[in-house]
Amino acid sequence: MKRFFLLSATLSLAACLLTAATAEATTRPAFNYAILISKQTASDPKWNEVATVLEKKYAKAQIFTYGQLDELVDPLTTFSPDYIAFVSKPQEASAEFIRQAGRFNRKLENKPYGTAVWAIVTGYNREDALRIAKDNTPPTINFGLGGMLGFIDSLPQGVAYSEFMDKKGDWQVKKSGLALENRHDAPYDHMVPMINLINSNKVDGVWTSGHAGKDIWSVYYPEGPADIVAEHGGLSGLIDGEPRASIKSTNPKIYLGIGNCLTARIENVDESYALSWLHSGGANQYFGFIEETYYGMMGWSTADNFFYRGARFNVAESAFVANQSLLLAVHERLVPDEVADMEYDKDASVVYGDPAWMATVPEATARSTEHWNTRLDRSITGNKIRWELTVTFKKSSNFSPDNGQDLRPVFAFLPERIRKAQPYGSLASVSAYHIANNFVIVNFKGKVAAGETRRFIFDSAL
């Protein structure tokens, strides 16, 4: 995808070096952005405005209307989108529609893999969706708030609390320019301090795990006195069932329901946890599950891609990469005993928001915690384009983990659409790969130590 790479000013037909880069939506090279809206929703002028705002926001955007999604398989394959934004009223964004959207994306040019990074632009009301569509200044995630421990090491600042009731004194503090502190003196009940932080408009990103439902997140696991509950687009913090604080935050942020069941499932608009975060919590991108997360590869892989890949991916891209990793594991039977679990997980989550909204981890801190660095070289060899993916490992990695949930193949978007791709050279260090029209994904073999380098070379037609 063109947005991730800058070409050297000395680009020639002989060779060019492509290096990963991040930038805001207004500065990235042009990409194809498809806006899909049902004919029924497009007939409502207020909701159709959301689609037209997105069309004006991006240089190479096009609106497609549909009665049934599959009507657009051929037009979208021809358009070759990098992103797909489904503009939907909240009542349309059902669990079945989300599953259909995932299947639809796998019917396009990269079938049976996904083609475009996609998300659903919606809200508790039309005003939420319009706000999300208009926002072209995504934040860098400078201050994070974890309702679980972990991931905060990739950020400049923030706090993260343990969700485990028997360890609720554990928390982490990260201050600008200082090392992460692991502490054991957390507040007796940390829900109200969390809400106070959110309401300060200081928090750029929130992530949670533990028990949850369509309208609720339980702050402690497996059970405890504190819950955050959604009602009429609002979010109330309850202790022993009694209201103690309400979330009212306006600064744009992301929310990752990494290990929560059902928080993204919309059945009752007035009691939707995800919609309430879009409405009252300031979230412009929300990742969550529409099913129970008994397997959960999509959640943990999305989080790893977002926090530990050098600030290369926004939330929607992180979820897309996680989904292609899961599909590689299924199609190549990397963990045969877990194929059924992965099939369950592949359409069990969704991102709400503009899929091209580039809220990312700051590059400076992200690079200090990334697990590996990737570089892609492009050269002309005879009548072919040769691509060399070089992966330098900064931390030890295991590509044959005991559990399939922990599979994390190396992924890179390509800077152009390619065709007739074939691997070149030895595959001795590779256990599985897939070369799509716009990305490459590789699972190496076994354990790789920090400091080692692996390469994957392939050719495509000139």
PDB file of N, CA and C in Angstrom, residues 379-461:
ATOM      1  N   SER A 379      14.135  -3.939  -6.953  1.00  0.00           N
ATOM      2  CA  SER A 379      15.079  -3.755  -8.048  1.00  0.00           C
ATOM      3  C   SER A 379      14.530  -4.423  -9.297  1.00  0.00           C
ATOM      4  N   ILE A 380      15.079  -4.060 -10.443  1.00  0.00           N
ATOM      5  CA  ILE A 380      14.679  -4.660 -11.717  1.00  0.00           C
ATOM      6  C   ILE A 380      15.726  -5.687 -12.114  1.00  0.00           C
ATOM      7  N   THR A 381      15.278  -6.907 -12.341  1.00  0.00           N
ATOM      8  CA  THR A 381      16.170  -7.987 -12.764  1.00  0.00           C
ATOM      9  C   THR A 381      15.601  -8.591 -14.046  1.00  0.00           C
ATOM     10  N   GLY A 382      16.226  -8.268 -15.183  1.00  0.00           N
ATOM     11  CA  GLY A 382      15.691  -8.744 -16.456  1.00  0.00           C
ATOM     12  C   GLY A 382      14.314  -8.163 -16.698  1.00  0.00           C
ATOM     13  N   ASN A 383      13.353  -9.040 -16.892  1.00  0.00           N
ATOM     14  CA  ASN A 383      11.972  -8.586 -17.138  1.00  0.00           C
ATOM     15  C   ASN A 383      11.099  -8.768 -15.900  1.00  0.00           C
ATOM     16  N   LYS A 384      11.729  -8.761 -14.708  1.00  0.00           N
ATOM     17  CA  LYS A 384      10.994  -8.957 -13.461  1.00  0.00           C
ATOM     18  C   LYS A 384      11.367  -7.879 -12.441  1.00  0.00           C
ATOM     19  N   ILE A 385      10.454  -7.707 -11.495  1.00  0.00           N
ATOM     20  CA  ILE A 385      10.754  -6.877 -10.336  1.00  0.00           C
ATOM     21  C   ILE A 385      11.156  -7.806  -9.201  1.00  0.00           C
ATOM     22  N   ARG A 386      12.298  -7.559  -8.603  1.00  0.00           N
ATOM     23  CA  ARG A 386      12.741  -8.389  -7.475  1.00  0.00           C
ATOM     24  C   ARG A 386      12.518  -7.616  -6.174  1.00  0.00           C
ATOM     25  N   TRP A 387      11.889  -8.305  -5.241  1.00  0.00           N
ATOM     26  CA  TRP A 387      11.594  -7.727  -3.931  1.00  0.00           C
ATOM     27  C   TRP A 387      12.359  -8.497  -2.865  1.00  0.00           C
ATOM     28  N   GLU A 388      13.027  -7.773  -1.982  1.00  0.00           N
ATOM     29  CA  GLU A 388      13.754  -8.412  -0.890  1.00  0.00           C
ATOM     30  C   GLU A 388      13.273  -7.838   0.438  1.00  0.00           C
ATOM     31  N   LEU A 389      12.601  -8.676   1.213  1.00  0.00           N
ATOM     32  CA  LEU A 389      12.130  -8.290   2.537  1.00  0.00           C
ATOM     33  C   LEU A 389      13.179  -8.718   3.553  1.00  0.00           C
ATOM     34  N   THR A 390      13.785  -7.742   4.218  1.00  0.00           N
ATOM     35  CA  THR A 390      14.807  -8.005   5.227  1.00  0.00           C
ATOM     36  C   THR A 390      14.220  -7.722   6.606  1.00  0.00           C
ATOM     37  N   VAL A 391      14.298  -8.702   7.470  1.00  0.00           N
ATOM     38  CA  VAL A 391      13.728  -8.590   8.808  1.00  0.00           C
ATOM     39  C   VAL A 391      14.868  -8.695   9.827  1.00  0.00           C
ATOM     40  N   THR A 392      15.065  -7.646  10.596  1.00  0.00           N
ATOM     41  CA  THR A 392      16.081  -7.627  11.639  1.00  0.00           C
ATOM     42  C   THR A 392      15.382  -7.738  12.984  1.00  0.00           C
ATOM     43  N   PHE A 393      15.710  -8.761  13.730  1.00  0.00           N
ATOM     44  CA  PHE A 393      15.001  -9.047  14.978  1.00  0.00           C
ATOM     45  C   PHE A 393      15.655  -8.304  16.136  1.00  0.00           C
ATOM     46  N   LYS A 394      14.848  -7.519  16.825  1.00  0.00           N
ATOM     47  CA  LYS A 394      15.323  -6.752  17.976  1.00  0.00           C
ATOM     48  C   LYS A 394      15.032  -7.483  19.280  1.00  0.00           C
ATOM     49  N   LYS A 395      14.098  -8.432  19.207  1.00  0.00           N
ATOM     50  CA  LYS A 395      13.790  -9.281  20.354  1.00  0.00           C
ATOM     51  C   LYS A 395      13.678 -10.716  19.865  1.00  0.00           C
ATOM     52  N   SER A 396      13.943 -11.667  20.732  1.00  0.00           N
ATOM     53  CA  SER A 396      13.793 -13.077  20.359  1.00  0.00           C
ATOM     54  C   SER A 396      12.340 -13.361  20.020  1.00  0.00           C
ATOM     55  N   SER A 397      12.124 -14.138  18.959  1.00  0.00           N
ATOM     56  CA  SER A 397      10.774 -14.429  18.489  1.00  0.00           C
ATOM     57  C   SER A 397      10.636 -15.912  18.206  1.00  0.00           C
ATOM     58  N   ASN A 398       9.439 -16.432  18.425  1.00  0.00           N
ATOM     59  CA  ASN A 398       9.161 -17.844  18.201  1.00  0.00           C
ATOM     60  C   ASN A 398       8.029 -17.973  17.190  1.00  0.00           C
ATOM     61  N   PHE A 399       8.350 -18.484  16.009  1.00  0.00           N
ATOM     62  CA  PHE A 399       7.364 -18.639  14.950  1.00  0.00           C
ATOM     63  C   PHE A 399       6.682 -20.000  14.970  1.00  0.00           C
ATOM     64  N   SER A 400       7.010 -20.805  15.981  1.00  0.00           N
ATOM     65  CA  SER A 400       6.325 -22.080  16.195  1.00  0.00           C
ATOM     66  C   SER A 400       5.890 -22.166  17.655  1.00  0.00           C
ATOM     67  N   PRO A 401       5.008 -21.260  18.082  1.00  0.00           N
ATOM     68  CA  PRO A 401       4.621 -21.219  19.492  1.00  0.00           C
ATOM     69  C   PRO A 401       3.778 -22.422  19.878  1.00  0.00           C
ATOM     70  N   ASP A 402       3.681 -22.668  21.158  1.00  0.00           N
ATOM     71  CA  ASP A 402       2.871 -23.784  21.648  1.00  0.00           C
ATOM     72  C   ASP A 402       1.393 -23.576  21.349  1.00  0.00           C
ATOM     73  N   ASN A 403       0.940 -22.314  21.370  1.00  0.00           N
ATOM     74  CA  ASN A 403      -0.455 -22.000  21.119  1.00  0.00           C
ATOM     75  C   ASN A 403      -0.595 -21.147  19.860  1.00  0.00           C
ATOM     76  N   GLY A 404      -1.565 -21.491  19.038  1.00  0.00           N
ATOM     77  CA  GLY A 404      -1.780 -20.754  17.801  1.00  0.00           C
ATOM     78  C   GLY A 404      -2.122 -19.302  18.022  1.00  0.00           C
ATOM     79  N   GLN A 405      -2.714 -18.962  19.187  1.00  0.00           N
ATOM     80  CA  GLN A 405      -3.036 -17.563  19.467  1.00  0.00           C
ATOM     81  C   GLN A 405      -1.811 -16.677  19.435  1.00  0.00           C
ATOM     82  N   ASP A 406      -0.631 -17.281  19.633  1.00  0.00           N
ATOM     83  CA  ASP A 406       0.604 -16.508  19.723  1.00  0.00           C
ATOM     84  C   ASP A 406       1.349 -16.400  18.397  1.00  0.00           C
ATOM     85  N   LEU A 407       0.779 -16.901  17.308  1.00  0.00           N
ATOM     86  CA  LEU A 407       1.422 -16.780  16.003  1.00  0.00           C
ATOM     87  C   LEU A 407       1.468 -15.312  15.574  1.00  0.00           C
ATOM     88  N   ARG A 408       2.639 -14.844  15.165  1.00  0.00           N
ATOM     89  CA  ARG A 408       2.797 -13.466  14.708  1.00  0.00           C
ATOM     90  C   ARG A 408       3.707 -13.446  13.479  1.00  0.00           C
ATOM     91  N   PRO A 409       3.197 -13.794  12.304  1.00  0.00           N
ATOM     92  CA  PRO A 409       4.020 -13.718  11.095  1.00  0.00           C
ATOM     93  C   PRO A 409       4.473 -12.286  10.817  1.00  0.00           C
ATOM     94  N   VAL A 410       5.512 -12.159  10.011  1.00  0.00           N
ATOM     95  CA  VAL A 410       5.997 -10.847   9.584  1.00  0.00           C
ATOM     96  C   VAL A 410       5.150 -10.387   8.397  1.00  0.00           C
ATOM     97  N   PHE A 411       4.706  -9.133   8.459  1.00  0.00           N
ATOM     98  CA  PHE A 411       3.795  -8.598   7.448  1.00  0.00           C
ATOM     99  C   PHE A 411       4.346  -7.280   6.912  1.00  0.00           C
ATOM    100  N   ALA A 412       4.222  -7.083   5.595  1.00  0.00           N
ATOM    101  CA  ALA A 412       4.589  -5.799   4.995  1.00  0.00           C
ATOM    102  C   ALA A 412       3.627  -5.466   3.871  1.00  0.00           C
ATOM    103  N   PHE A 413       3.085  -4.248   3.891  1.00  0.00           N
ATOM    104  CA  PHE A 413       2.326  -3.766   2.742  1.00  0.00           C
ATOM    105  C   PHE A 413       3.303  -3.468   1.609  1.00  0.00           C
ATOM    106  N   LEU A 414       2.856  -3.681   0.382  1.00  0.00           N
ATOM    107  CA  LEU A 414       3.667  -3.366  -0.785  1.00  0.00           C
ATOM    108  C   LEU A 414       3.332  -1.963  -1.286  1.00  0.00           C
ATOM    109  N   PRO A 415       4.287  -1.264  -1.896  1.00  0.00           N
ATOM    110  CA  PRO A 415       4.062   0.115  -2.330  1.00  0.00           C
ATOM    111  C   PRO A 415       3.317   0.222  -3.654  1.00  0.00           C
ATOM    112  N   GLU A 416       3.020  -0.915  -4.273  1.00  0.00           N
ATOM    113  CA  GLU A 416       2.306  -0.918  -5.547  1.00  0.00           C
ATOM    114  C   GLU A 416       1.607  -2.257  -5.704  1.00  0.00           C
ATOM    115  N   ARG A 417       0.601  -2.298  -6.556  1.00  0.00           N
ATOM    116  CA  ARG A 417      -0.034  -3.578  -6.864  1.00  0.00           C
ATOM    117  C   ARG A 417       0.913  -4.399  -7.739  1.00  0.00           C
ATOM    118  N   ILE A 418       1.070  -5.690  -7.398  1.00  0.00           N
ATOM    119  CA  ILE A 418       1.946  -6.558  -8.170  1.00  0.00           C
ATOM    120  C   ILE A 418       1.142  -7.721  -8.745  1.00  0.00           C
ATOM    121  N   ARG A 419       1.760  -8.475  -9.675  1.00  0.00           N
ATOM    122  CA  ARG A 419       1.087  -9.631 -10.267  1.00  0.00           C
ATOM    123  C   ARG A 419       2.132 -10.703 -10.587  1.00  0.00           C
ATOM    124  N   LYS A 420       1.621 -11.914 -10.687  1.00  0.00           N
ATOM    125  CA  LYS A 420       2.449 -13.071 -11.036  1.00  0.00           C
ATOM    126  C   LYS A 420       3.667 -13.189 -10.126  1.00  0.00           C
ATOM    127  N   ALA A 421       3.436 -13.117  -8.848  1.00  0.00           N
ATOM    128  CA  ALA A 421       4.531 -13.165  -7.874  1.00  0.00           C
ATOM    129  C   ALA A 421       4.937 -14.602  -7.583  1.00  0.00           C
ATOM    130  N   GLN A 422       6.227 -14.812  -7.425  1.00  0.00           N
ATOM    131  CA  GLN A 422       6.782 -16.115  -7.099  1.00  0.00           C
ATOM    132  C   GLN A 422       7.966 -15.934  -6.156  1.00  0.00           C
ATOM    133  N   PRO A 423       8.141 -16.845  -5.191  1.00  0.00           N
ATOM    134  CA  PRO A 423       9.327 -16.738  -4.325  1.00  0.00           C
ATOM    135  C   PRO A 423      10.595 -16.995  -5.123  1.00  0.00           C
ATOM    136  N   TYR A 424      11.692 -16.413  -4.646  1.00  0.00           N
ATOM    137  CA  TYR A 424      12.981 -16.585  -5.307  1.00  0.00           C
ATOM    138  C   TYR A 424      13.993 -17.055  -4.276  1.00  0.00           C
ATOM    139  N   GLY A 425      14.793 -18.025  -4.642  1.00  0.00           N
ATOM    140  CA  GLY A 425      15.856 -18.481  -3.762  1.00  0.00           C
ATOM    141  C   GLY A 425      15.372 -19.478  -2.727  1.00  0.00           C
ATOM    142  N   SER A 426      16.183 -19.667  -1.717  1.00  0.00           N
ATOM    143  CA  SER A 426      15.930 -20.694  -0.716  1.00  0.00           C
ATOM    144  C   SER A 426      14.779 -20.307   0.209  1.00  0.00           C
ATOM    145  N   LEU A 427      13.962 -21.316   0.546  1.00  0.00           N
ATOM    146  CA  LEU A 427      12.885 -21.149   1.524  1.00  0.00           C
ATOM    147  C   LEU A 427      13.172 -21.965   2.776  1.00  0.00           C
ATOM    148  N   ALA A 428      14.444 -22.243   3.020  1.00  0.00           N
ATOM    149  CA  ALA A 428      14.824 -23.121   4.126  1.00  0.00           C
ATOM    150  C   ALA A 428      14.422 -22.553   5.487  1.00  0.00           C
ATOM    151  N   SER A 429      14.385 -21.227   5.596  1.00  0.00           N
ATOM    152  CA  SER A 429      14.053 -20.625   6.892  1.00  0.00           C
ATOM    153  C   SER A 429      12.580 -20.228   7.001  1.00  0.00           C
ATOM    154  N   VAL A 430      11.782 -20.597   5.995  1.00  0.00           N
ATOM    155  CA  VAL A 430      10.377 -20.166   5.937  1.00  0.00           C
ATOM    156  C   VAL A 430       9.456 -21.361   6.121  1.00  0.00           C
ATOM    157  N   SER A 431       8.478 -21.237   7.003  1.00  0.00           N
ATOM    158  CA  SER A 431       7.504 -22.316   7.178  1.00  0.00           C
ATOM    159  C   SER A 431       6.231 -22.073   6.384  1.00  0.00           C
ATOM    160  N   ALA A 432       5.888 -20.818   6.110  1.00  0.00           N
ATOM    161  CA  ALA A 432       4.687 -20.494   5.334  1.00  0.00           C
ATOM    162  C   ALA A 432       4.781 -19.049   4.872  1.00  0.00           C
ATOM    163  N   TYR A 433       4.142 -18.757   3.743  1.00  0.00           N
ATOM    164  CA  TYR A 433       4.124 -17.391   3.228  1.00  0.00           C
ATOM    165  C   TYR A 433       2.914 -17.213   2.316  1.00  0.00           C
ATOM    166  N   HIS A 434       2.575 -15.969   2.068  1.00  0.00           N
ATOM    167  CA  HIS A 434       1.598 -15.640   1.040  1.00  0.00           C
ATOM    168  C   HIS A 434       1.970 -14.288   0.450  1.00  0.00           C
ATOM    169  N   ILE A 435       2.011 -14.238  -0.885  1.00  0.00           N
ATOM    170  CA  ILE A 435       2.290 -12.986  -1.588  1.00  0.00           C
ATOM    171  C   ILE A 435       0.993 -12.558  -2.265  1.00  0.00           C
ATOM    172  N   ALA A 436       0.378 -11.508  -1.762  1.00  0.00           N
ATOM    173  CA  ALA A 436      -0.862 -10.987  -2.329  1.00  0.00           C
ATOM    174  C   ALA A 436      -0.535  -9.862  -3.308  1.00  0.00           C
ATOM    175  N   ASN A 437      -1.561  -9.277  -3.895  1.00  0.00           N
ATOM    176  CA  ASN A 437      -1.340  -8.176  -4.831  1.00  0.00           C
ATOM    177  C   ASN A 437      -0.788  -6.938  -4.143  1.00  0.00           C
ATOM    178  N   ASN A 438      -1.060  -6.791  -2.850  1.00  0.00           N
ATOM    179  CA  ASN A 438      -0.653  -5.560  -2.166  1.00  0.00           C
ATOM    180  C   ASN A 438       0.030  -5.783  -0.822  1.00  0.00           C
ATOM    181  N   PHE A 439       0.344  -7.029  -0.480  1.00  0.00           N
ATOM    182  CA  PHE A 439       1.093  -7.278   0.747  1.00  0.00           C
ATOM    183  C   PHE A 439       1.803  -8.619   0.661  1.00  0.00           C
ATOM    184  N   VAL A 440       2.758  -8.794   1.581  1.00  0.00           N
ATOM    185  CA  VAL A 440       3.428 -10.080   1.721  1.00  0.00           C
ATOM    186  C   VAL A 440       3.428 -10.433   3.204  1.00  0.00           C
ATOM    187  N   ILE A 441       3.203 -11.702   3.495  1.00  0.00           N
ATOM    188  CA  ILE A 441       3.202 -12.177   4.879  1.00  0.00           C
ATOM    189  C   ILE A 441       4.028 -13.454   4.940  1.00  0.00           C
ATOM    190  N   VAL A 442       4.905 -13.526   5.940  1.00  0.00           N
ATOM    191  CA  VAL A 442       5.867 -14.629   6.025  1.00  0.00           C
ATOM    192  C   VAL A 442       5.933 -15.131   7.453  1.00  0.00           C
ATOM    193  N   ASN A 443       5.836 -16.450   7.607  1.00  0.00           N
ATOM    194  CA  ASN A 443       6.097 -17.076   8.903  1.00  0.00           C
ATOM    195  C   ASN A 443       7.414 -17.836   8.787  1.00  0.00           C
ATOM    196  N   PHE A 444       8.396 -17.399   9.544  1.00  0.00           N
ATOM    197  CA  PHE A 444       9.680 -18.081   9.512  1.00  0.00           C
ATOM    198  C   PHE A 444       9.607 -19.360  10.352  1.00  0.00           C
ATOM    199  N   LYS A 445      10.693 -20.084  10.423  1.00  0.00           N
ATOM    200  CA  LYS A 445      10.716 -21.358  11.143  1.00  0.00           C
ATOM    201  C   LYS A 445      11.297 -21.191  12.538  1.00  0.00           C
ATOM    202  N   GLY A 446      10.601 -21.771  13.504  1.00  0.00           N
ATOM    203  CA  GLY A 446      11.155 -21.915  14.839  1.00  0.00           C
ATOM    204  C   GLY A 446      11.481 -20.608  15.539  1.00  0.00           C
ATOM    205  N   LYS A 447      12.534 -20.675  16.356  1.00  0.00           N
ATOM    206  CA  LYS A 447      12.936 -19.531  17.170  1.00  0.00           C
ATOM    207  C   LYS A 447      14.027 -18.734  16.467  1.00  0.00           C
ATOM    208  N   VAL A 448      13.916 -17.425  16.587  1.00  0.00           N
ATOM    209  CA  VAL A 448      14.917 -16.520  16.031  1.00  0.00           C
ATOM    210  C   VAL A 448      15.409 -15.634  17.169  1.00  0.00           C
ATOM    211  N   ALA A 449      16.699 -15.552  17.345  1.00  0.00           N
ATOM    212  CA  ALA A 449      17.270 -14.792  18.451  1.00  0.00           C
ATOM    213  C   ALA A 449      17.355 -13.307  18.109  1.00  0.00           C
ATOM    214  N   ALA A 450      17.327 -12.486  19.140  1.00  0.00           N
ATOM    215  CA  ALA A 450      17.524 -11.056  18.955  1.00  0.00           C
ATOM    216  C   ALA A 450      18.866 -10.804  18.277  1.00  0.00           C
ATOM    217  N   GLY A 451      18.870  -9.885  17.314  1.00  0.00           N
ATOM    218  CA  GLY A 451      20.084  -9.575  16.575  1.00  0.00           C
ATOM    219  C   GLY A 451      20.223 -10.325  15.271  1.00  0.00           C
ATOM    220  N   GLU A 452      19.450 -11.381  15.079  1.00  0.00           N
ATOM    221  CA  GLU A 452      19.512 -12.141  13.828  1.00  0.00           C
ATOM    222  C   GLU A 452      18.719 -11.445  12.730  1.00  0.00           C
ATOM    223  N   THR A 453      19.005 -11.840  11.495  1.00  0.00           N
ATOM    224  CA  THR A 453      18.326 -11.297  10.315  1.00  0.00           C
ATOM    225  C   THR A 453      17.769 -12.441   9.482  1.00  0.00           C
ATOM    226  N   ARG A 454      16.592 -12.267   8.960  1.00  0.00           N
ATOM    227  CA  ARG A 454      15.984 -13.214   8.026  1.00  0.00           C
ATOM    228  C   ARG A 454      15.567 -12.458   6.780  1.00  0.00           C
ATOM    229  N   ARG A 455      15.602 -13.142   5.637  1.00  0.00           N
ATOM    230  CA  ARG A 455      15.201 -12.514   4.367  1.00  0.00           C
ATOM    231  C   ARG A 455      14.204 -13.387   3.629  1.00  0.00           C
ATOM    232  N   PHE A 456      13.297 -12.717   2.940  1.00  0.00           N
ATOM    233  CA  PHE A 456      12.361 -13.404   2.057  1.00  0.00           C
ATOM    234  C   PHE A 456      12.376 -12.643   0.731  1.00  0.00           C
ATOM    235  N   ILE A 457      12.734 -13.351  -0.349  1.00  0.00           N
ATOM    236  CA  ILE A 457      12.893 -12.723  -1.664  1.00  0.00           C
ATOM    237  C   ILE A 457      11.843 -13.282  -2.615  1.00  0.00           C
ATOM    238  N   PHE A 458      11.253 -12.402  -3.407  1.00  0.00           N
ATOM    239  CA  PHE A 458      10.280 -12.868  -4.395  1.00  0.00           C
ATOM    240  C   PHE A 458      10.308 -11.949  -5.616  1.00  0.00           C
ATOM    241  N   ASP A 459       9.836 -12.479  -6.734  1.00  0.00           N
ATOM    242  CA  ASP A 459       9.767 -11.738  -7.993  1.00  0.00           C
ATOM    243  C   ASP A 459       8.329 -11.489  -8.383  1.00  0.00           C
ATOM    244  N   SER A 460       8.102 -10.401  -9.110  1.00  0.00           N
ATOM    245  CA  SER A 460       6.780 -10.145  -9.704  1.00  0.00           C
ATOM    246  C   SER A 460       6.969  -9.658 -11.121  1.00  0.00           C
ATOM    247  N   ALA A 461       5.896  -9.680 -11.890  1.00  0.00           N
ATOM    248  CA  ALA A 461       5.989  -9.290 -13.289  1.00  0.00           C
ATOM    249  C   ALA A 461       6.253  -7.793 -13.418  1.00  0.00           C
TER     250      ALA A 461
END
